[in-house]
Structures are given as structure tokens and as C-alpha cells.
Amino acid sequence: MPSFRAPRGTYDILPEEQPYWVFALHKAAETSARFGYGRIDTPMFEATDLFERGVGDATDIVQKEMYTFEDHGGDSLTLRPEGTANVCRAYVEHGLHNQPQPVRMYYTGAIFRYERPQAGRFRQHTQFGVEAIGDSSPQVDVEVIELGWSFIRSLNITGTQLRINSIGDPECRPAYLDALRDYYRNHIDEVCDDDRQRLERAPLRLLDCKKTRCQAIGNAAPRSTDFLCDACEEHWMSVITLLDGLKDTYPDLEYYADHRLVRGLDYYTRTVFEIEPENAAGQSTLLGGGRYDGLIELIGGQPTSGIGFGSGLDRLVAQVKEQHGYEPPGSGPDVVIVHLGEDAGRRASALAAGLRDDGLTVIVAPAGRSMRAQMRYSNSMNAQYALIIGDREIESGEGSLRPLQGDGEQLGVPLSVEAIADAVRGS
RNA sequence: GUGGGCGUAGUGUAGCGGUUAACACGUCAGGUUGUGGCCCUGAAGAUCGAGGGUUCGAUCCCCUCCGCUCACCCCA
């Protein structure tokens, strides 16, 4: 007999976990709003071609990680493996270039990639991302980075560092890639097998190989920032300067110009960055992004610049818990109604409806249980009050309201919504 | 796709080649006449991941598969 479980690489977020997510999502929305970013929602699946073109045919994401299917009409669709392509598609489709530029947007939602799960990596994960489209100035680069940093700080996560790099643009990158290939060809015997295989296909990737030997070679490799064309160079220097200007506000904003930082999606140009815990190991990137000045054109729009980031809420929530950045309030209902007998049961339901409508949180204790059991239940719900209704109370018209948190006295309260609500609120 | 670790009640653990597989927490029910938290008692709940093999006999030993997990690749 099949005993079902959540599919590999997916997870349930049970009620007791939800407060952390609500907290993180709330901070995402709040921070975005403070920077003037408006929410956008896009479909969870898109035409497969959008990702093949946008993300890049040669990337691992497109080659082996997409959930692609054909629908009943014969169209090839793909569960979104990232968020930027969707937003850019929406930008083009709805003519958002006619709005004041840049258009600032954020999103939160599920992302799907067929990968082997491990700590901090899932087949369905949740991202919070932002995109600023239609402004190529370095101010926007730094604005987006600041937004990301501010967001992480708002979650009370500390001990993170920013890594940043510029990988140039179509004008200057070819020369850099040539230099990089030349360099590695001369060291072909010293790098690992994996690196040898991807040298021609994705030379940038060799730079962030984690093997010690390869890292030593990567350290001495040509740097993209030494090959920038004038325009990219100017942009890069401005970004660095503007970043320094954030230090008054964020004294702990440590950033490292890391010439080996590259990203796995083809669309990035110029600025790329990541935020991760200081002693990072493994799947630790909390937030990563960069500029993508060619992407909009690639998917059928006018030449338009853009920049954004994605952050893994799953990883951030894990950090929040680890660092105790948020403690959920352990609040229970205002009132649990304990009732004995059928008449009392009816009164309990009716009163609960009235009290809820009045704004209180009310649970009716499970019917048919003994008084003691219902009181125990009230206690385990962590309720503020137990409202007891039995034959006596029906007859007298006064319910017994018993405080469960402190040592307060139990008192009689008329069985009316108003009287009960007043008594509950009045303390 | 590659490699390591692990699979015993809802959760966390114990156990031993041999009668009814244990403990804690949790759940439910009780602890006299309608009142919680502590305490006490009881109950339900596990074909010991699945299949095969060794053995008189396996939860325990061996193999295969499945699943979980960690790491690589890659990424959030």
C-alpha cells in the first residue's frame, strides 16, 4: 500500500512553522515598499522557450534541471526555474517601458528545479526577488544591493558578507573569455577533470571550482575587471564608490570584490553579487543577483537594461531560526468555550459566532468530553479564558469566566456577546 | 548524474540471533458528586522501510531495491 510523502526535495510548512514564514514574507514586502518596489505575480509556468532563451541553453538549469511538460494542447511549458525571465516577459508583454523608468518590482513565490536535494537545496523552493528594469545607472545597482542587505538585516540575520564582481558586457567579455581560456589551456594538466570538460563550454565556471588545487589556479587567473571596456570600467568604479557611501548606514556592510564570483545564468552583465554567511560552506548563498542588460532584448523587447536579485526564503528562514532572529508569540485564543450538555452546546456555538464577529479569537472545546477534559484542552490551547457553560449557567443566565493565565478569580458573566467581550477585553 | 551515512509507534530514542519489541514526549480516557497547569493510573498506536538469502529461528547477519540524509556538480 502506498504511503504517501511529500515528493523528494519538497516540504510541508506546518502551522507551527508558519510564523517564521509570515515574518520573512512580511519583511520582504515591507522592505520592498520602502524602496518603492511594487509587487508583481507571474504564472508558475511559462513557455519553455522563454527560459531556454532567457536563462541560456548552455546553463545547467536549462540542460538538466527544468520541470518541462507538454500540455493537452501540445505546448511545451516549464515550471519556472527562476524569477527574472517571467518578470521581464511581463515587462515586455504589458509595455511597461511606457511607464516611468526604471520599473521597480518584487515577487515572492515557488521556484522549481530538478536537483538532488541537500541541506538548503530543494526541488521546490521559495524566492523573494526584486527587479529594477529600464535604468542602466550604477545608482540602481547599489539600490538593489542595498535593498537586499536591508532585507536581510530586517530579519535580524547578522554575520553576512557581500561579494561583488563585474563580468563585463558583450563588448569586452569575449576578449576576457579568450584570455581565460588561454590561461587555463596552459594549466590544463593542473585542474580537475570537471574543469577540463567545461573549459570550452563555460570557462567562467572554472573560476569558482571548490577544489583546493583549482582554487589556487583560479586565484592567479586573469581577472574580468582587468578586461573591462571603458563603459564597464566606469560603471564598476561607480558601483564601488556608491557602495562605500552605504557604510554610514550599514557599518557592518563588508563587501569583497571577488574576481572569481560568477553566476550560473547566461544573462548577467557587468555587476554580479552574492550575500552569504561569513563562514560559508556548501549551499549557503542567501541572496544573489546581478545586472542583465541584454535579457529584455533577448526575449523580444527593445534593448533595455535591468538588474535584480533572488533570495532563498527557505535558507533565510533557516538562518532566522538558527540566529533566533524571531520568536513567534505563543499566543492562544482569547476564549475557549467549555460546555456540558446539548443546550450548552448550542449556546456555545452561538456565542462563539458572536464573539468572533466581535473580533475575539474563540474556540469551542470538543463536544462530548468531560469538564475536566475540556479544561485540559483549554489549557493546552494556551487560552486566556475558559468560558464555562453548563445547566447551571443556562438557568442563571451567567456563564463562568475563568482566567487561565494568571491567578485571577473566576467570575460570573451574563451570557451575552457584549458582556463576555467586555469582560475579556477589560482585564 | 557521482559518492558517504542512516532507515524501530505521531515525534525523539533503547534493544537483543530465540516466548506478548522497551522508554520518554505527544494523543485519548480516568483519578466519585461540573473546573486546567503538577502528579498518578490506563488505553490506543510499530506487519522493527520492502523483497530475498543464511539459520531450527532474525528487528538484529548478508544481498538487492526503495526511501531519507549529507556532500560533489550547480544554485537561492
mmCIF file of N, CA and C in Angstrom, chain A residues 46-173:
data_model
loop_
_atom_site.group_PDB
_atom_site.id
_atom_site.type_symbol
_atom_site.label_atom_id
_atom_site.label_comp_id
_atom_site.label_asym_id
_atom_site.label_seq_id
_atom_site.Cartn_x
_atom_site.Cartn_y
_atom_site.Cartn_z
ATOM 1 N N GLU A 46 5.676 28.862 -17.650
ATOM 2 C CA GLU A 46 5.791 29.739 -18.809
ATOM 3 C C GLU A 46 6.166 28.868 -20.007
ATOM 4 N N ALA A 47 6.144 29.478 -21.192
ATOM 5 C CA ALA A 47 6.617 28.773 -22.377
ATOM 6 C C ALA A 47 8.062 28.339 -22.148
ATOM 7 N N THR A 48 8.343 27.092 -22.447
ATOM 8 C CA THR A 48 9.694 26.567 -22.238
ATOM 9 C C THR A 48 10.744 27.439 -22.911
ATOM 10 N N ASP A 49 10.374 27.937 -24.078
ATOM 11 C CA ASP A 49 11.314 28.728 -24.856
ATOM 12 C C ASP A 49 11.786 29.983 -24.121
ATOM 13 N N LEU A 50 10.915 30.531 -23.288
ATOM 14 C CA LEU A 50 11.296 31.739 -22.548
ATOM 15 C C LEU A 50 12.548 31.478 -21.722
ATOM 16 N N PHE A 51 12.581 30.324 -21.062
ATOM 17 C CA PHE A 51 13.735 30.019 -20.203
ATOM 18 C C PHE A 51 14.926 29.564 -21.031
ATOM 19 N N GLU A 52 14.655 28.833 -22.083
ATOM 20 C CA GLU A 52 15.777 28.375 -22.908
ATOM 21 C C GLU A 52 16.533 29.573 -23.468
ATOM 22 N N ARG A 53 15.782 30.573 -23.906
ATOM 23 C CA ARG A 53 16.439 31.754 -24.454
ATOM 24 C C ARG A 53 16.951 32.676 -23.359
ATOM 25 N N GLY A 54 16.108 32.908 -22.361
ATOM 26 C CA GLY A 54 16.460 33.875 -21.333
ATOM 27 C C GLY A 54 17.584 33.391 -20.434
ATOM 28 N N VAL A 55 17.398 32.233 -19.861
ATOM 29 C CA VAL A 55 18.385 31.719 -18.916
ATOM 30 C C VAL A 55 19.627 31.233 -19.647
ATOM 31 N N GLY A 56 19.421 30.672 -20.834
ATOM 32 C CA GLY A 56 20.563 30.242 -21.636
ATOM 33 C C GLY A 56 20.595 28.741 -21.848
ATOM 34 N N ASP A 57 20.683 28.350 -23.111
ATOM 35 C CA ASP A 57 20.705 26.935 -23.479
ATOM 36 C C ASP A 57 21.798 26.152 -22.783
ATOM 37 N N ALA A 58 22.922 26.799 -22.572
ATOM 38 C CA ALA A 58 24.086 26.054 -22.106
ATOM 39 C C ALA A 58 24.101 25.891 -20.584
ATOM 40 N N THR A 59 23.226 26.576 -19.886
ATOM 41 C CA THR A 59 23.276 26.509 -18.426
ATOM 42 C C THR A 59 22.769 25.172 -17.911
ATOM 43 N N ASP A 60 23.232 24.819 -16.739
ATOM 44 C CA ASP A 60 22.770 23.586 -16.109
ATOM 45 C C ASP A 60 21.271 23.635 -15.871
ATOM 46 N N ILE A 61 20.788 24.798 -15.527
ATOM 47 C CA ILE A 61 19.366 24.933 -15.237
ATOM 48 C C ILE A 61 18.539 24.468 -16.430
ATOM 49 N N VAL A 62 18.892 24.944 -17.603
ATOM 50 C CA VAL A 62 18.119 24.569 -18.785
ATOM 51 C C VAL A 62 18.437 23.147 -19.222
ATOM 52 N N GLN A 63 19.691 22.776 -19.099
ATOM 53 C CA GLN A 63 20.076 21.466 -19.620
ATOM 54 C C GLN A 63 19.545 20.301 -18.812
ATOM 55 N N LYS A 64 19.471 20.444 -17.503
ATOM 56 C CA LYS A 64 19.082 19.258 -16.738
ATOM 57 C C LYS A 64 18.195 19.520 -15.537
ATOM 58 N N GLU A 65 17.753 20.745 -15.333
ATOM 59 C CA GLU A 65 17.039 20.980 -14.092
ATOM 60 C C GLU A 65 15.603 21.461 -14.258
ATOM 61 N N MET A 66 15.110 21.542 -15.485
ATOM 62 C CA MET A 66 13.778 22.121 -15.644
ATOM 63 C C MET A 66 12.677 21.062 -15.595
ATOM 64 N N TYR A 67 11.595 21.425 -14.971
ATOM 65 C CA TYR A 67 10.382 20.611 -14.995
ATOM 66 C C TYR A 67 9.580 21.027 -16.225
ATOM 67 N N THR A 68 9.776 20.314 -17.295
ATOM 68 C CA THR A 68 9.130 20.663 -18.551
ATOM 69 C C THR A 68 8.068 19.632 -18.896
ATOM 70 N N PHE A 69 6.944 20.108 -19.388
ATOM 71 C CA PHE A 69 5.873 19.183 -19.763
ATOM 72 C C PHE A 69 5.103 19.750 -20.938
ATOM 73 N N GLU A 70 4.399 18.871 -21.601
ATOM 74 C CA GLU A 70 3.563 19.287 -22.713
ATOM 75 C C GLU A 70 2.123 19.295 -22.228
ATOM 76 N N ASP A 71 1.403 20.355 -22.505
ATOM 77 C CA ASP A 71 0.015 20.373 -22.042
ATOM 78 C C ASP A 71 -0.884 19.718 -23.093
ATOM 79 N N HIS A 72 -2.185 19.685 -22.812
ATOM 80 C CA HIS A 72 -3.078 18.957 -23.704
ATOM 81 C C HIS A 72 -3.205 19.582 -25.077
ATOM 82 N N GLY A 73 -2.791 20.836 -25.177
ATOM 83 C CA GLY A 73 -2.812 21.481 -26.483
ATOM 84 C C GLY A 73 -1.514 21.295 -27.250
ATOM 85 N N GLY A 74 -0.563 20.607 -26.641
ATOM 86 C CA GLY A 74 0.684 20.344 -27.334
ATOM 87 C C GLY A 74 1.755 21.405 -27.124
ATOM 88 N N ASP A 75 1.495 22.387 -26.248
ATOM 89 C CA ASP A 75 2.505 23.408 -25.980
ATOM 90 C C ASP A 75 3.500 22.909 -24.939
ATOM 91 N N SER A 76 4.743 23.260 -25.130
ATOM 92 C CA SER A 76 5.765 22.904 -24.145
ATOM 93 C C SER A 76 5.852 23.995 -23.096
ATOM 94 N N LEU A 77 5.587 23.612 -21.867
ATOM 95 C CA LEU A 77 5.609 24.563 -20.756
ATOM 96 C C LEU A 77 6.630 24.112 -19.724
ATOM 97 N N THR A 78 7.080 25.062 -18.909
ATOM 98 C CA THR A 78 8.090 24.733 -17.894
ATOM 99 C C THR A 78 7.782 25.458 -16.600
ATOM 100 N N LEU A 79 7.822 24.704 -15.497
ATOM 101 C CA LEU A 79 7.685 25.323 -14.180
ATOM 102 C C LEU A 79 8.876 26.264 -13.982
ATOM 103 N N ARG A 80 8.610 27.476 -13.576
ATOM 104 C CA ARG A 80 9.684 28.476 -13.562
ATOM 105 C C ARG A 80 10.874 28.030 -12.706
ATOM 106 N N PRO A 81 12.060 28.022 -13.324
ATOM 107 C CA PRO A 81 13.271 27.658 -12.582
ATOM 108 C C PRO A 81 13.969 28.877 -12.011
ATOM 109 N N GLU A 82 13.399 30.043 -12.207
ATOM 110 C CA GLU A 82 13.931 31.283 -11.657
ATOM 111 C C GLU A 82 12.879 32.349 -11.904
ATOM 112 N N GLY A 83 13.087 33.536 -11.397
ATOM 113 C CA GLY A 83 12.009 34.512 -11.453
ATOM 114 C C GLY A 83 12.194 35.650 -12.440
ATOM 115 N N THR A 84 13.429 35.911 -12.830
ATOM 116 C CA THR A 84 13.690 37.111 -13.623
ATOM 117 C C THR A 84 13.069 37.065 -15.019
ATOM 118 N N ALA A 85 13.180 35.912 -15.663
ATOM 119 C CA ALA A 85 12.661 35.815 -17.035
ATOM 120 C C ALA A 85 11.159 36.102 -17.075
ATOM 121 N N ASN A 86 10.428 35.618 -16.082
ATOM 122 C CA ASN A 86 8.992 35.867 -16.045
ATOM 123 C C ASN A 86 8.690 37.356 -15.968
ATOM 124 N N VAL A 87 9.395 38.012 -15.064
ATOM 125 C CA VAL A 87 9.136 39.430 -14.852
ATOM 126 C C VAL A 87 9.482 40.219 -16.116
ATOM 127 N N CYS A 88 10.582 39.849 -16.748
ATOM 128 C CA CYS A 88 10.962 40.544 -17.974
ATOM 129 C C CYS A 88 9.934 40.311 -19.080
ATOM 130 N N ARG A 89 9.438 39.092 -19.151
ATOM 131 C CA ARG A 89 8.396 38.793 -20.122
ATOM 132 C C ARG A 89 7.179 39.667 -19.883
ATOM 133 N N ALA A 90 6.807 39.804 -18.619
ATOM 134 C CA ALA A 90 5.645 40.639 -18.285
ATOM 135 C C ALA A 90 5.925 42.104 -18.639
ATOM 136 N N TYR A 91 7.148 42.529 -18.409
ATOM 137 C CA TYR A 91 7.541 43.905 -18.727
ATOM 138 C C TYR A 91 7.349 44.180 -20.206
ATOM 139 N N VAL A 92 7.779 43.242 -21.029
ATOM 140 C CA VAL A 92 7.641 43.414 -22.474
ATOM 141 C C VAL A 92 6.175 43.289 -22.887
ATOM 142 N N GLU A 93 5.523 42.260 -22.381
ATOM 143 C CA GLU A 93 4.151 41.970 -22.803
ATOM 144 C C GLU A 93 3.208 43.129 -22.501
ATOM 145 N N HIS A 94 3.392 43.767 -21.372
ATOM 146 C CA HIS A 94 2.464 44.822 -20.965
ATOM 147 C C HIS A 94 2.979 46.225 -21.252
ATOM 148 N N GLY A 95 4.032 46.290 -22.033
ATOM 149 C CA GLY A 95 4.536 47.602 -22.428
ATOM 150 C C GLY A 95 4.940 48.471 -21.261
ATOM 151 N N LEU A 96 5.550 47.876 -20.273
ATOM 152 C CA LEU A 96 5.902 48.653 -19.083
ATOM 153 C C LEU A 96 7.000 49.671 -19.356
ATOM 154 N N HIS A 97 7.592 49.596 -20.551
ATOM 155 C CA HIS A 97 8.585 50.615 -20.896
ATOM 156 C C HIS A 97 7.921 51.970 -21.088
ATOM 157 N N ASN A 98 6.582 51.982 -21.149
ATOM 158 C CA ASN A 98 5.864 53.245 -21.261
ATOM 159 C C ASN A 98 5.623 53.904 -19.907
ATOM 160 N N GLN A 99 5.979 53.188 -18.848
ATOM 161 C CA GLN A 99 5.864 53.793 -17.522
ATOM 162 C C GLN A 99 7.165 54.520 -17.208
ATOM 163 N N PRO A 100 7.166 55.345 -16.183
ATOM 164 C CA PRO A 100 8.423 55.994 -15.788
ATOM 165 C C PRO A 100 9.478 54.929 -15.494
ATOM 166 N N GLN A 101 10.675 55.127 -16.002
ATOM 167 C CA GLN A 101 11.741 54.154 -15.815
ATOM 168 C C GLN A 101 12.655 54.574 -14.669
ATOM 169 N N PRO A 102 13.242 53.656 -13.921
ATOM 170 C CA PRO A 102 13.034 52.221 -14.065
ATOM 171 C C PRO A 102 11.729 51.757 -13.429
ATOM 172 N N VAL A 103 11.256 50.618 -13.879
ATOM 173 C CA VAL A 103 10.100 49.992 -13.246
ATOM 174 C C VAL A 103 10.630 49.087 -12.142
ATOM 175 N N ARG A 104 10.167 49.348 -10.937
ATOM 176 C CA ARG A 104 10.667 48.589 -9.784
ATOM 177 C C ARG A 104 9.624 47.580 -9.325
ATOM 178 N N MET A 105 10.006 46.318 -9.306
ATOM 179 C CA MET A 105 9.043 45.270 -8.951
ATOM 180 C C MET A 105 9.678 44.227 -8.040
ATOM 181 N N TYR A 106 8.829 43.594 -7.231
ATOM 182 C CA TYR A 106 9.319 42.457 -6.442
ATOM 183 C C TYR A 106 8.318 41.325 -6.524
ATOM 184 N N TYR A 107 8.776 40.141 -6.197
ATOM 185 C CA TYR A 107 7.894 38.973 -6.223
ATOM 186 C C TYR A 107 8.313 38.000 -5.140
ATOM 187 N N THR A 108 7.374 37.179 -4.726
ATOM 188 C CA THR A 108 7.713 36.031 -3.885
ATOM 189 C C THR A 108 6.952 34.852 -4.441
ATOM 190 N N GLY A 109 7.561 33.688 -4.392
ATOM 191 C CA GLY A 109 6.845 32.536 -4.909
ATOM 192 C C GLY A 109 7.744 31.334 -5.108
ATOM 193 N N ALA A 110 7.122 30.259 -5.547
ATOM 194 C CA ALA A 110 7.816 28.983 -5.674
ATOM 195 C C ALA A 110 8.662 28.933 -6.938
ATOM 196 N N ILE A 111 9.816 28.319 -6.812
ATOM 197 C CA ILE A 111 10.741 28.123 -7.916
ATOM 198 C C ILE A 111 11.012 26.617 -7.986
ATOM 199 N N PHE A 112 11.126 26.090 -9.197
ATOM 200 C CA PHE A 112 11.266 24.639 -9.353
ATOM 201 C C PHE A 112 12.524 24.268 -10.126
ATOM 202 N N ARG A 113 13.324 23.408 -9.521
ATOM 203 C CA ARG A 113 14.478 22.887 -10.249
ATOM 204 C C ARG A 113 14.684 21.435 -9.876
ATOM 205 N N TYR A 114 14.891 20.619 -10.883
ATOM 206 C CA TYR A 114 15.111 19.199 -10.625
ATOM 207 C C TYR A 114 16.567 18.996 -10.227
ATOM 208 N N GLU A 115 16.810 18.957 -8.897
ATOM 209 C CA GLU A 115 18.169 18.780 -8.406
ATOM 210 C C GLU A 115 18.154 17.724 -7.318
ATOM 211 N N ARG A 116 19.317 17.230 -6.983
ATOM 212 C CA ARG A 116 19.388 16.331 -5.822
ATOM 213 C C ARG A 116 19.348 17.195 -4.582
ATOM 214 N N PRO A 117 18.362 16.953 -3.727
ATOM 215 C CA PRO A 117 18.223 17.801 -2.551
ATOM 216 C C PRO A 117 19.363 17.594 -1.552
ATOM 217 N N GLN A 118 19.659 18.612 -0.809
ATOM 218 C CA GLN A 118 20.583 18.509 0.321
ATOM 219 C C GLN A 118 20.305 19.701 1.215
ATOM 220 N N ALA A 119 21.128 19.888 2.206
ATOM 221 C CA ALA A 119 20.865 20.980 3.138
ATOM 222 C C ALA A 119 20.731 22.296 2.378
ATOM 223 N N GLY A 120 19.615 22.967 2.550
ATOM 224 C CA GLY A 120 19.431 24.258 1.912
ATOM 225 C C GLY A 120 19.157 24.206 0.425
ATOM 226 N N ARG A 121 18.896 23.020 -0.093
ATOM 227 C CA ARG A 121 18.596 22.954 -1.525
ATOM 228 C C ARG A 121 17.406 22.037 -1.777
ATOM 229 N N PHE A 122 16.459 22.534 -2.534
ATOM 230 C CA PHE A 122 15.208 21.821 -2.720
ATOM 231 C C PHE A 122 14.802 21.793 -4.181
ATOM 232 N N ARG A 123 13.856 20.953 -4.489
ATOM 233 C CA ARG A 123 13.324 20.934 -5.855
ATOM 234 C C ARG A 123 12.242 21.988 -6.014
ATOM 235 N N GLN A 124 11.559 22.254 -4.935
ATOM 236 C CA GLN A 124 10.676 23.422 -4.938
ATOM 237 C C GLN A 124 11.110 24.310 -3.791
ATOM 238 N N HIS A 125 11.567 25.503 -4.114
ATOM 239 C CA HIS A 125 11.911 26.416 -3.038
ATOM 240 C C HIS A 125 11.221 27.752 -3.282
ATOM 241 N N THR A 126 11.316 28.610 -2.299
ATOM 242 C CA THR A 126 10.597 29.879 -2.373
ATOM 243 C C THR A 126 11.590 31.025 -2.466
ATOM 244 N N GLN A 127 11.375 31.885 -3.428
ATOM 245 C CA GLN A 127 12.262 33.029 -3.570
ATOM 246 C C GLN A 127 11.521 34.336 -3.370
ATOM 247 N N PHE A 128 12.253 35.239 -2.785
ATOM 248 C CA PHE A 128 11.857 36.651 -2.813
ATOM 249 C C PHE A 128 12.854 37.330 -3.732
ATOM 250 N N GLY A 129 12.364 38.005 -4.756
ATOM 251 C CA GLY A 129 13.276 38.649 -5.694
ATOM 252 C C GLY A 129 12.792 40.032 -6.061
ATOM 253 N N VAL A 130 13.704 40.865 -6.506
ATOM 254 C CA VAL A 130 13.325 42.190 -6.986
ATOM 255 C C VAL A 130 13.968 42.423 -8.352
ATOM 256 N N GLU A 131 13.348 43.266 -9.149
ATOM 257 C CA GLU A 131 13.906 43.632 -10.449
ATOM 258 C C GLU A 131 13.690 45.127 -10.645
ATOM 259 N N ALA A 132 14.722 45.797 -11.119
ATOM 260 C CA ALA A 132 14.596 47.210 -11.497
ATOM 261 C C ALA A 132 14.946 47.278 -12.978
ATOM 262 N N ILE A 133 13.960 47.559 -13.789
ATOM 263 C CA ILE A 133 14.148 47.458 -15.235
ATOM 264 C C ILE A 133 14.023 48.822 -15.890
ATOM 265 N N GLY A 134 15.013 49.137 -16.746
ATOM 266 C CA GLY A 134 14.912 50.365 -17.523
ATOM 267 C C GLY A 134 15.802 51.491 -17.047
ATOM 268 N N ASP A 135 16.843 51.168 -16.323
ATOM 269 C CA ASP A 135 17.788 52.201 -15.897
ATOM 270 C C ASP A 135 19.150 51.541 -15.762
ATOM 271 N N SER A 136 20.109 52.055 -16.513
ATOM 272 C CA SER A 136 21.414 51.391 -16.544
ATOM 273 C C SER A 136 22.419 52.019 -15.586
ATOM 274 N N SER A 137 21.975 52.997 -14.802
ATOM 275 C CA SER A 137 22.954 53.706 -13.990
ATOM 276 C C SER A 137 23.391 52.875 -12.786
ATOM 277 N N PRO A 138 24.625 53.075 -12.345
ATOM 278 C CA PRO A 138 25.148 52.322 -11.205
ATOM 279 C C PRO A 138 24.392 52.596 -9.914
ATOM 280 N N GLN A 139 23.698 53.737 -9.851
ATOM 281 C CA GLN A 139 22.891 54.001 -8.661
ATOM 282 C C GLN A 139 21.880 52.884 -8.423
ATOM 283 N N VAL A 140 21.348 52.391 -9.521
ATOM 284 C CA VAL A 140 20.328 51.358 -9.384
ATOM 285 C C VAL A 140 20.964 50.050 -8.923
ATOM 286 N N ASP A 141 22.168 49.770 -9.397
ATOM 287 C CA ASP A 141 22.870 48.575 -8.925
ATOM 288 C C ASP A 141 22.963 48.596 -7.410
ATOM 289 N N VAL A 142 23.395 49.751 -6.917
ATOM 290 C CA VAL A 142 23.632 49.853 -5.488
ATOM 291 C C VAL A 142 22.315 49.898 -4.719
ATOM 292 N N GLU A 143 21.301 50.484 -5.332
ATOM 293 C CA GLU A 143 19.982 50.489 -4.694
ATOM 294 C C GLU A 143 19.498 49.051 -4.466
ATOM 295 N N VAL A 144 19.679 48.226 -5.494
ATOM 296 C CA VAL A 144 19.212 46.841 -5.389
ATOM 297 C C VAL A 144 20.030 46.084 -4.341
ATOM 298 N N ILE A 145 21.318 46.329 -4.327
ATOM 299 C CA ILE A 145 22.158 45.674 -3.319
ATOM 300 C C ILE A 145 21.769 46.133 -1.924
ATOM 301 N N GLU A 146 21.539 47.429 -1.796
ATOM 302 C CA GLU A 146 21.125 47.968 -0.500
ATOM 303 C C GLU A 146 19.812 47.340 -0.052
ATOM 304 N N LEU A 147 18.896 47.186 -1.002
ATOM 305 C CA LEU A 147 17.601 46.590 -0.669
ATOM 306 C C LEU A 147 17.810 45.180 -0.114
ATOM 307 N N GLY A 148 18.665 44.430 -0.796
ATOM 308 C CA GLY A 148 18.930 43.061 -0.351
ATOM 309 C C GLY A 148 19.565 43.040 1.033
ATOM 310 N N TRP A 149 20.509 43.922 1.244
ATOM 311 C CA TRP A 149 21.186 43.971 2.538
ATOM 312 C C TRP A 149 20.224 44.386 3.638
ATOM 313 N N SER A 150 19.427 45.384 3.329
ATOM 314 C CA SER A 150 18.446 45.883 4.290
ATOM 315 C C SER A 150 17.435 44.790 4.646
ATOM 316 N N PHE A 151 17.034 44.054 3.655
ATOM 317 C CA PHE A 151 16.083 42.957 3.879
ATOM 318 C C PHE A 151 16.656 41.938 4.851
ATOM 319 N N ILE A 152 17.883 41.530 4.606
ATOM 320 C CA ILE A 152 18.494 40.513 5.465
ATOM 321 C C ILE A 152 18.672 41.040 6.887
ATOM 322 N N ARG A 153 19.039 42.316 6.994
ATOM 323 C CA ARG A 153 19.163 42.898 8.329
ATOM 324 C C ARG A 153 17.808 42.966 9.023
ATOM 325 N N SER A 154 16.763 43.214 8.253
ATOM 326 C CA SER A 154 15.430 43.324 8.861
ATOM 327 C C SER A 154 14.984 41.983 9.438
ATOM 328 N N LEU A 155 15.614 40.913 8.980
ATOM 329 C CA LEU A 155 15.302 39.588 9.517
ATOM 330 C C LEU A 155 16.163 39.273 10.745
ATOM 331 N N ASN A 156 16.956 40.250 11.154
ATOM 332 C CA ASN A 156 17.870 40.076 12.284
ATOM 333 C C ASN A 156 18.914 39.001 12.030
ATOM 334 N N ILE A 157 19.266 38.842 10.769
ATOM 335 C CA ILE A 157 20.356 37.939 10.418
ATOM 336 C C ILE A 157 21.631 38.769 10.366
ATOM 337 N N THR A 158 22.642 38.325 11.079
ATOM 338 C CA THR A 158 23.903 39.051 11.064
ATOM 339 C C THR A 158 25.021 38.121 10.616
ATOM 340 N N GLY A 159 26.196 38.688 10.487
ATOM 341 C CA GLY A 159 27.340 37.871 10.096
ATOM 342 C C GLY A 159 27.316 37.468 8.636
ATOM 343 N N THR A 160 26.772 38.335 7.795
ATOM 344 C CA THR A 160 26.781 38.040 6.367
ATOM 345 C C THR A 160 27.780 38.947 5.678
ATOM 346 N N GLN A 161 28.202 38.522 4.512
ATOM 347 C CA GLN A 161 29.111 39.363 3.743
ATOM 348 C C GLN A 161 28.648 39.435 2.292
ATOM 349 N N LEU A 162 29.026 40.517 1.677
ATOM 350 C CA LEU A 162 28.658 40.755 0.289
ATOM 351 C C LEU A 162 29.872 40.503 -0.605
ATOM 352 N N ARG A 163 29.676 39.710 -1.607
ATOM 353 C CA ARG A 163 30.730 39.524 -2.608
ATOM 354 C C ARG A 163 30.232 40.138 -3.903
ATOM 355 N N ILE A 164 31.114 40.816 -4.591
ATOM 356 C CA ILE A 164 30.684 41.532 -5.769
ATOM 357 C C ILE A 164 31.763 41.477 -6.842
ATOM 358 N N ASN A 165 31.323 41.540 -8.078
ATOM 359 C CA ASN A 165 32.271 41.457 -9.186
ATOM 360 C C ASN A 165 31.624 42.100 -10.404
ATOM 361 N N SER A 166 32.442 42.379 -11.412
ATOM 362 C CA SER A 166 31.886 42.790 -12.694
ATOM 363 C C SER A 166 32.394 41.836 -13.762
ATOM 364 N N ILE A 167 31.476 41.300 -14.518
ATOM 365 C CA ILE A 167 31.891 40.340 -15.553
ATOM 366 C C ILE A 167 31.782 40.943 -16.951
ATOM 367 N N GLY A 168 31.692 42.288 -17.007
ATOM 368 C CA GLY A 168 31.745 42.952 -18.310
ATOM 369 C C GLY A 168 30.475 42.788 -19.125
ATOM 370 N N ASP A 169 30.553 43.183 -20.364
ATOM 371 C CA ASP A 169 29.384 43.093 -21.237
ATOM 372 C C ASP A 169 29.804 42.486 -22.575
ATOM 373 N N PRO A 170 28.878 42.378 -23.521
ATOM 374 C CA PRO A 170 29.218 41.716 -24.790
ATOM 375 C C PRO A 170 30.377 42.371 -25.532
ATOM 376 N N GLU A 171 30.668 43.602 -25.178
ATOM 377 C CA GLU A 171 31.762 44.263 -25.872
ATOM 378 C C GLU A 171 33.121 43.785 -25.365
ATOM 379 N N CYS A 172 33.233 43.722 -24.056
ATOM 380 C CA CYS A 172 34.552 43.390 -23.510
ATOM 381 C C CYS A 172 34.699 41.942 -23.061
ATOM 382 N N ARG A 173 33.598 41.250 -22.849
ATOM 383 C CA ARG A 173 33.727 39.911 -22.307
ATOM 384 C C ARG A 173 34.419 38.909 -23.241
#
